[in-house]
Tab-separated table of C-alpha atoms in Angstrom:
chain	number	residue	atom	x	y	z
Y	61	MET	CA	87.443	111.689	110.623
Y	62	LEU	CA	89.292	108.427	112.152
Y	63	ILE	CA	87.012	108.225	114.920
Y	64	LYS	CA	83.709	110.037	113.938
Y	65	ASP	CA	81.121	109.377	116.939
Y	66	ARG	CA	82.943	107.427	119.122
Y	67	VAL	CA	83.342	108.216	122.716
Y	68	VAL	CA	86.683	108.371	124.505
Y	69	ILE	CA	87.526	108.833	127.922
Y	70	VAL	CA	90.999	110.727	128.649
Y	71	THR	CA	92.379	110.359	132.238
Y	72	GLY	CA	94.693	113.637	133.220
Y	73	GLY	CA	93.377	115.043	130.127
Y	74	ALA	CA	93.440	118.823	131.336
Y	75	ARG	CA	96.865	119.770	130.504
Y	76	GLY	CA	100.084	118.319	129.336
Y	77	ILE	CA	100.118	115.324	127.096
Y	78	GLY	CA	96.689	114.360	127.904
Y	79	ALA	CA	95.239	117.902	126.799
Y	80	SER	CA	96.971	117.462	123.502
Y	81	ILE	CA	95.404	113.571	122.978
Y	82	VAL	CA	91.984	115.234	123.795
Y	83	ARG	CA	92.168	117.996	121.015
Y	84	VAL	CA	93.322	115.629	118.549
Y	85	LEU	CA	90.458	112.888	119.273
Y	86	ALA	CA	88.389	115.766	119.192
Y	87	ARG	CA	89.350	116.725	115.840
Y	88	GLU	CA	89.501	113.296	114.485
Y	89	GLY	CA	85.346	112.971	115.330
Y	90	ALA	CA	85.159	111.827	118.978
Y	91	ALA	CA	83.169	112.739	121.843
Y	92	VAL	CA	85.779	113.087	124.536
Y	93	ALA	CA	85.268	112.816	128.172
Y	94	ILE	CA	88.137	114.785	129.946
Y	95	ASN	CA	89.062	113.335	133.280
Y	96	CYS	CA	90.860	115.523	135.832
Y	97	SER	CA	91.498	115.510	139.763
Y	98	THR	CA	92.489	118.850	140.569
Y	99	SER	CA	92.695	121.215	137.409
Y	100	ARG	CA	88.864	121.565	136.521
Y	101	ASP	CA	89.106	125.127	135.513
Y	102	LEU	CA	91.457	123.779	132.991
Y	103	ALA	CA	89.350	121.097	132.169
Y	104	ASP	CA	86.412	123.126	131.653
Y	105	GLU	CA	88.244	125.789	129.371
Y	106	LEU	CA	89.401	122.971	127.051
Y	107	ALA	CA	85.978	121.500	126.555
Y	108	ARG	CA	84.624	124.718	125.615
Y	109	SER	CA	87.518	125.335	123.369
Y	110	ILE	CA	86.333	121.995	121.534
Y	111	THR	CA	82.664	122.745	121.506
Y	112	ASP	CA	83.297	126.332	120.595
Y	113	GLN	CA	85.038	124.797	117.173
Y	114	GLY	CA	81.853	122.180	116.516
Y	115	GLY	CA	83.230	119.125	118.635
Y	116	ARG	CA	82.140	117.332	121.786
Y	117	ALA	CA	83.782	117.610	124.800
Y	118	ARG	CA	83.108	117.710	128.679
Y	119	ALA	CA	85.053	117.713	131.591
Y	120	TRP	CA	84.561	115.121	134.877
Y	121	CYS	CA	86.531	115.364	138.018
Y	122	ALA	CA	87.269	112.184	139.501
Y	123	ASP	CA	89.857	110.463	141.665
Y	124	ILE	CA	90.831	107.661	139.431
Y	125	THR	CA	92.531	105.847	142.156
Y	126	ASP	CA	89.247	105.282	143.713
Y	127	PRO	CA	87.068	102.424	142.046
Y	128	ASP	CA	83.852	104.116	143.210
Y	129	ALA	CA	84.402	107.722	141.772
Y	130	VAL	CA	85.528	105.841	138.658
Y	131	ARG	CA	82.342	103.649	138.407
Y	132	ALA	CA	80.392	106.817	138.825
Y	133	MET	CA	82.275	109.126	136.433
Y	134	VAL	CA	81.787	106.160	133.841
Y	135	GLY	CA	78.382	105.902	134.579
Y	136	GLU	CA	77.607	109.585	133.940
Y	137	ILE	CA	79.444	109.615	130.611
Y	138	HIS	CA	77.541	106.610	129.578
Y	139	ASP	CA	74.550	108.282	130.417
Y	140	GLU	CA	75.405	111.388	128.487
Y	141	PHE	CA	77.194	110.109	125.357
Y	142	GLY	CA	75.213	106.743	125.333
Y	143	ARG	CA	78.332	104.586	124.987
Y	144	VAL	CA	81.722	104.244	125.602
Y	145	ASP	CA	84.120	103.116	122.934
Y	146	GLY	CA	87.741	103.722	124.260
Y	147	VAL	CA	89.800	104.835	127.309
Y	148	VAL	CA	93.179	106.770	127.252
Y	149	ASN	CA	95.073	105.995	130.640
Y	150	ASN	CA	97.459	109.055	130.982
Y	151	ALA	CA	96.813	110.473	134.543
Y	152	ILE	CA	99.995	110.404	136.863
Y	153	ALA	CA	100.753	112.624	140.066
Y	154	GLY	CA	103.284	112.680	142.543
Y	155	VAL	CA	107.123	112.417	142.939
Y	156	GLN	CA	108.719	110.702	139.972
Y	157	GLN	CA	112.160	111.370	140.063
Y	158	GLY	CA	114.722	110.895	142.664
Y	159	LEU	CA	117.798	109.018	143.452
Y	160	LEU	CA	116.975	105.595	145.555
Y	161	GLU	CA	118.192	107.161	148.918
Y	162	ASN	CA	116.085	110.149	148.424
Y	163	VAL	CA	112.583	108.818	147.752
Y	164	ALA	CA	110.043	106.981	150.189
Y	165	TRP	CA	108.078	104.003	149.944
Y	166	GLU	CA	105.053	105.957	149.795
Y	167	ASP	CA	106.206	107.364	146.695
Y	168	TYR	CA	106.146	104.143	144.999
Y	169	THR	CA	102.810	103.268	146.203
Y	170	ASN	CA	101.488	106.476	144.693
Y	171	ALA	CA	103.220	105.465	141.511
Y	172	PHE	CA	101.578	102.067	141.521
Y	173	ASP	CA	98.047	103.618	142.317
Y	174	TYR	CA	98.369	105.181	138.882
Y	175	GLY	CA	100.309	102.914	136.796
Y	176	ALA	CA	98.342	99.742	137.864
Y	177	LYS	CA	95.233	100.325	140.385
Y	178	ALA	CA	93.859	103.357	138.141
Y	179	VAL	CA	94.377	101.356	134.972
Y	180	LEU	CA	92.293	98.305	136.738
Y	181	ASN	CA	89.723	100.964	137.863
Y	182	THR	CA	88.826	102.255	134.646
Y	183	VAL	CA	89.148	98.972	132.523
Y	184	ASN	CA	86.753	97.304	134.858
Y	185	ALA	CA	84.237	100.368	134.884
Y	186	VAL	CA	84.321	100.334	131.018
Y	187	ARG	CA	84.513	96.827	130.083
Y	188	PRO	CA	80.971	95.749	130.628
Y	189	ILE	CA	79.851	98.413	128.291
Y	190	MET	CA	82.567	97.739	125.973
Y	191	ARG	CA	81.478	94.310	125.602
Y	192	ALA	CA	77.919	95.138	125.225
Y	193	CYS	CA	78.876	97.649	122.259
Y	194	GLY	CA	81.044	94.882	120.539
Y	195	GLY	CA	84.276	95.659	121.640
Y	196	GLY	CA	86.654	98.846	122.420
Y	197	ARG	CA	89.870	100.388	122.556
Y	198	ILE	CA	92.192	100.860	125.684
Y	199	VAL	CA	95.622	102.964	125.320
Y	200	ASN	CA	97.896	103.336	128.297
Y	201	ILE	CA	100.559	105.975	128.327
Y	202	VAL	CA	104.191	104.294	129.557
Y	203	THR	CA	107.304	105.927	128.615
Y	204	GLU	CA	110.608	105.432	126.431
Y	205	GLN	CA	112.359	105.672	129.837
Y	206	TRP	CA	111.044	101.876	130.107
Y	207	ASN	CA	113.885	100.973	127.618
Y	208	PHE	CA	116.661	102.864	129.241
Y	209	GLY	CA	116.379	102.774	132.950
Y	210	ALA	CA	118.220	105.886	133.934
Y	211	ALA	CA	119.545	106.716	137.111
Y	212	GLY	CA	116.893	108.821	139.165
Y	213	TRP	CA	113.863	107.393	137.619
Y	214	SER	CA	113.192	103.998	139.877
Y	215	VAL	CA	109.804	105.632	141.292
Y	216	TYR	CA	108.856	106.660	137.591
Y	217	LEU	CA	109.516	103.163	135.952
Y	218	ALA	CA	108.205	101.183	138.813
Y	219	GLY	CA	104.587	102.885	137.921
Y	220	LYS	CA	105.145	102.507	133.991
Y	221	GLY	CA	106.470	99.199	134.554
Y	222	ALA	CA	103.505	97.910	136.317
Y	223	MET	CA	101.238	99.635	133.446
Y	224	VAL	CA	103.359	97.537	131.001
Y	225	GLY	CA	102.923	94.222	132.586
Y	226	LEU	CA	99.256	94.982	133.048
Y	227	SER	CA	98.818	96.036	129.589
Y	228	ARG	CA	100.311	92.911	128.069
Y	229	VAL	CA	98.059	90.616	130.238
Y	230	MET	CA	95.192	92.717	129.328
Y	231	SER	CA	95.382	92.403	125.941
Y	232	ALA	CA	95.222	88.678	126.152
Y	233	GLU	CA	92.411	88.517	128.611
Y	234	LEU	CA	90.161	91.011	126.805
Y	235	GLY	CA	91.129	90.156	123.255
Y	236	PRO	CA	88.288	87.642	123.193
Y	237	GLU	CA	85.925	90.399	123.940
Y	238	ASN	CA	87.021	92.537	120.833
Y	239	ILE	CA	88.830	95.017	123.415
Y	240	THR	CA	92.274	95.760	122.129
Y	241	VAL	CA	94.835	97.187	124.763
Y	242	ASN	CA	98.040	98.817	123.265
Y	243	MET	CA	100.727	101.063	124.972
Y	244	ILE	CA	102.346	104.318	123.698
Y	245	ALA	CA	105.643	105.446	125.101
Y	246	PRO	CA	106.206	108.934	124.645
Y	247	GLY	CA	109.613	110.617	124.533
Y	248	TRP	CA	109.938	114.072	125.922
Y	249	MET	CA	107.357	115.785	124.296
Y	250	ARG	CA	106.895	119.445	124.098
Y	251	THR	CA	104.115	120.768	125.846
Y	252	GLU	CA	103.201	123.910	127.498
Y	253	LYS	CA	105.399	122.939	130.377
Y	254	VAL	CA	108.385	122.857	128.023
Y	255	THR	CA	109.127	126.364	127.358
Y	256	PRO	CA	111.735	128.073	124.978
Y	257	ASP	CA	113.891	128.853	128.157
Y	258	VAL	CA	114.420	124.885	128.189
Y	259	ASP	CA	117.698	123.538	126.561
Y	260	THR	CA	116.760	120.325	124.928
Y	261	THR	CA	119.949	120.473	122.846
Y	262	GLY	CA	121.348	117.457	124.827
Y	263	TYR	CA	118.006	115.412	124.406
Y	264	VAL	CA	117.693	116.229	120.577
Y	265	SER	CA	121.167	114.880	119.996
Y	266	GLY	CA	120.176	111.615	120.759
Y	267	VAL	CA	117.063	111.515	118.648
Y	268	PRO	CA	117.392	110.394	114.966
Y	269	LEU	CA	114.787	112.781	113.598
Y	270	GLY	CA	116.808	115.529	114.977
Y	271	ARG	CA	113.797	117.224	117.028
Y	272	GLN	CA	111.807	117.269	119.936
Y	273	GLY	CA	108.184	115.664	119.505
Y	274	ASP	CA	104.948	117.642	119.825
Y	275	ALA	CA	102.649	116.226	122.214
Y	276	GLU	CA	99.944	116.171	119.503
Y	277	GLU	CA	102.087	113.511	117.843
Y	278	ILE	CA	101.127	111.458	121.187
Y	279	GLY	CA	97.314	112.345	119.945
Y	280	LYS	CA	97.555	110.851	116.606
Y	281	VAL	CA	98.757	107.548	117.621
Y	282	CYS	CA	95.885	107.738	119.781
Y	283	ALA	CA	93.672	108.179	117.361
Y	284	PHE	CA	94.980	105.429	114.973
Y	285	LEU	CA	94.895	102.910	117.729
Y	286	MET	CA	90.908	104.192	118.615
Y	287	SER	CA	90.327	103.743	114.903
Y	288	ASP	CA	89.307	100.714	112.603
Y	289	LEU	CA	92.677	101.086	111.176
Y	290	ALA	CA	93.893	99.106	114.129
Y	291	ALA	CA	91.264	96.729	114.657
Y	292	PHE	CA	94.083	93.734	114.764
Y	293	VAL	CA	96.673	95.678	117.025
Y	294	THR	CA	96.637	94.445	120.304
Y	295	GLY	CA	99.292	94.147	122.924
Y	296	ALA	CA	101.548	96.492	121.157
Y	297	TYR	CA	104.322	98.899	122.765
Y	298	ILE	CA	104.815	101.686	120.362
Y	299	PRO	CA	107.623	104.266	121.036
Y	300	VAL	CA	106.849	107.839	119.661
Y	301	CYS	CA	110.167	109.188	120.312
Y	302	GLY	CA	111.483	110.111	116.988
Y	303	GLY	CA	113.738	106.810	116.730
Y	304	ALA	CA	115.579	107.427	120.219
Y	305	VAL	CA	114.167	103.700	120.656
Y	306	ARG	CA	114.392	101.667	117.605
Y	307	GLN	CA	113.513	97.961	118.554
Y	308	THR	CA	111.381	96.818	121.291
Y	309	GLY	CA	111.461	92.908	120.552
Y	310	GLY	CA	113.255	90.106	119.072
């Protein structure tokens, strides 16, 4: 197990890519705190399925855009598990897609709340704990769309762009405390939201590996970044999209 006995918080972990990340981290030995906002039943069900298989997981409902709520949640997680080793910032909500003339400024501020404010809230809450434990791991879920800038995605990319910039600065500032900060950029991954009725032919035609990825592949990269195998990796932007993005630096 890559991360046996480590404690990891996954925001937005009740469904979609977040739930897949939770399952993989639990299989790799972590105790997983599943954060949700409105999907408490799904989060509890996921935690039960993990504990029924011998793993460790528990759900916490908290609005991660509220710093007081995040501090309270992190305190409870620390009290329950005795430490916090990692955070996966995955949660997102609200309008993400729409042409410039059809979206409102409130949509952008909501995107910034999740792409920047929520990340600051979780990192500020766990940083003293990680420092006391000798270090930690932060993984921020961004997007392959950052590289494409497709029409209609200005809201989504505004929030994720804020997350990219913040992640790079955090990696520099938290590095001396042995806290790594990395980014995973998923492609269009298959989750329970993507049914067999959805035609992915057009998308797959642009993927060199010739298939749509499964959301658990994001969880596998999270597990790597949370493990000692990635102890010297920080500030990285890792596309997990089958080769749709093939270069991110000079």
